[in-house]
């Protein structure tokens, strides 16, 4: 991968993760494992339409995957590298705060 392309893809990943709700989804799936929309809405205390919108963004970035189980879709982390990025960002933010 060319250097410029790698920088662009890295920036796109950070943009996808640039939402507290999406970071919360990644952390919830890491901590609780596979979850459906209503479980994630309960965990993060957001509306179902808002959660669906954020899940769509994470899915299109290939950070999470969905598996149909009956009428529900159960989501899980597709790329566990992203959990390290999220954890490192949170740790950095906590350390930077006086």
XYZ file of C-alpha atoms in Angstrom:
98
model
C 0.000 0.000 0.000
C 1.327 3.407 -0.913
C 2.181 5.774 1.910
C -0.481 8.324 0.854
C -3.134 5.599 0.593
C -2.234 4.293 4.050
C -2.537 7.799 5.493
C -5.925 8.260 3.836
C -7.218 4.927 5.131
C -5.905 5.705 8.605
C -7.685 9.054 8.568
C -10.915 7.381 7.407
C -10.699 4.889 10.282
C -10.229 7.685 12.807
C -13.173 9.554 11.293
C -15.386 6.463 11.706
C -14.278 6.204 15.334
C -14.860 9.931 15.873
C -18.160 9.449 17.691
C -18.674 8.661 21.381
C -21.536 6.310 20.457
C -19.423 4.332 17.981
C -16.578 4.111 20.489
C -19.149 2.934 23.031
C -20.367 0.247 20.632
C -16.821 -1.054 20.124
C -16.205 -1.137 23.875
C -19.582 -2.768 24.599
C -18.989 -5.484 22.013
C -15.482 -6.048 23.359
C -16.728 -6.308 26.941
C -20.054 -8.105 26.454
C -19.467 -10.011 23.214
C -22.032 -10.374 20.463
C -25.112 -8.177 20.972
C -28.263 -7.175 19.088
C -29.497 -3.635 18.523
C -31.835 -3.473 21.516
C -29.125 -4.761 23.870
C -26.728 -2.092 22.597
C -29.350 0.641 22.928
C -29.911 -0.403 26.548
C -26.188 -0.546 27.318
C -25.431 2.846 25.752
C -28.762 4.529 26.519
C -29.430 5.793 22.990
C -32.459 5.470 20.741
C -32.820 2.525 18.383
C -32.773 4.687 15.218
C -29.570 6.422 16.371
C -27.965 3.079 17.241
C -28.911 1.625 13.851
C -27.302 4.597 12.119
C -24.042 4.135 14.038
C -24.040 0.369 13.457
C -24.440 1.000 9.723
C -21.350 3.244 9.739
C -19.304 0.660 11.662
C -20.448 -2.136 9.353
C -19.632 -0.219 6.189
C -16.134 0.393 7.586
C -15.827 -3.376 8.218
C -15.223 -2.837 11.924
C -18.216 -4.922 12.989
C -20.177 -7.756 11.400
C -23.773 -8.810 11.754
C -25.106 -12.357 12.012
C -28.797 -13.040 11.571
C -30.424 -15.037 14.360
C -34.146 -15.356 13.756
C -35.528 -11.848 13.384
C -32.518 -10.203 15.017
C -29.072 -9.312 13.795
C -26.343 -9.927 16.346
C -23.289 -7.712 16.033
C -19.691 -8.494 16.897
C -16.286 -6.961 16.313
C -14.812 -7.881 12.946
C -11.367 -6.431 13.496
C -10.004 -6.609 17.027
C -7.189 -4.199 16.132
C -9.791 -1.468 16.434
C -10.357 -2.276 20.122
C -6.680 -1.580 20.768
C -6.939 1.762 18.965
C -10.008 2.723 21.007
C -8.452 1.634 24.314
C -5.214 3.497 23.527
C -7.137 6.656 22.625
C -9.097 6.521 25.886
C -5.957 5.872 27.932
C -4.199 8.771 26.211
C -7.155 11.076 26.876
C -7.241 10.101 30.554
C -3.495 10.624 30.964
C -3.639 14.007 29.214
C -6.335 15.253 31.588
C -4.867 17.090 34.606
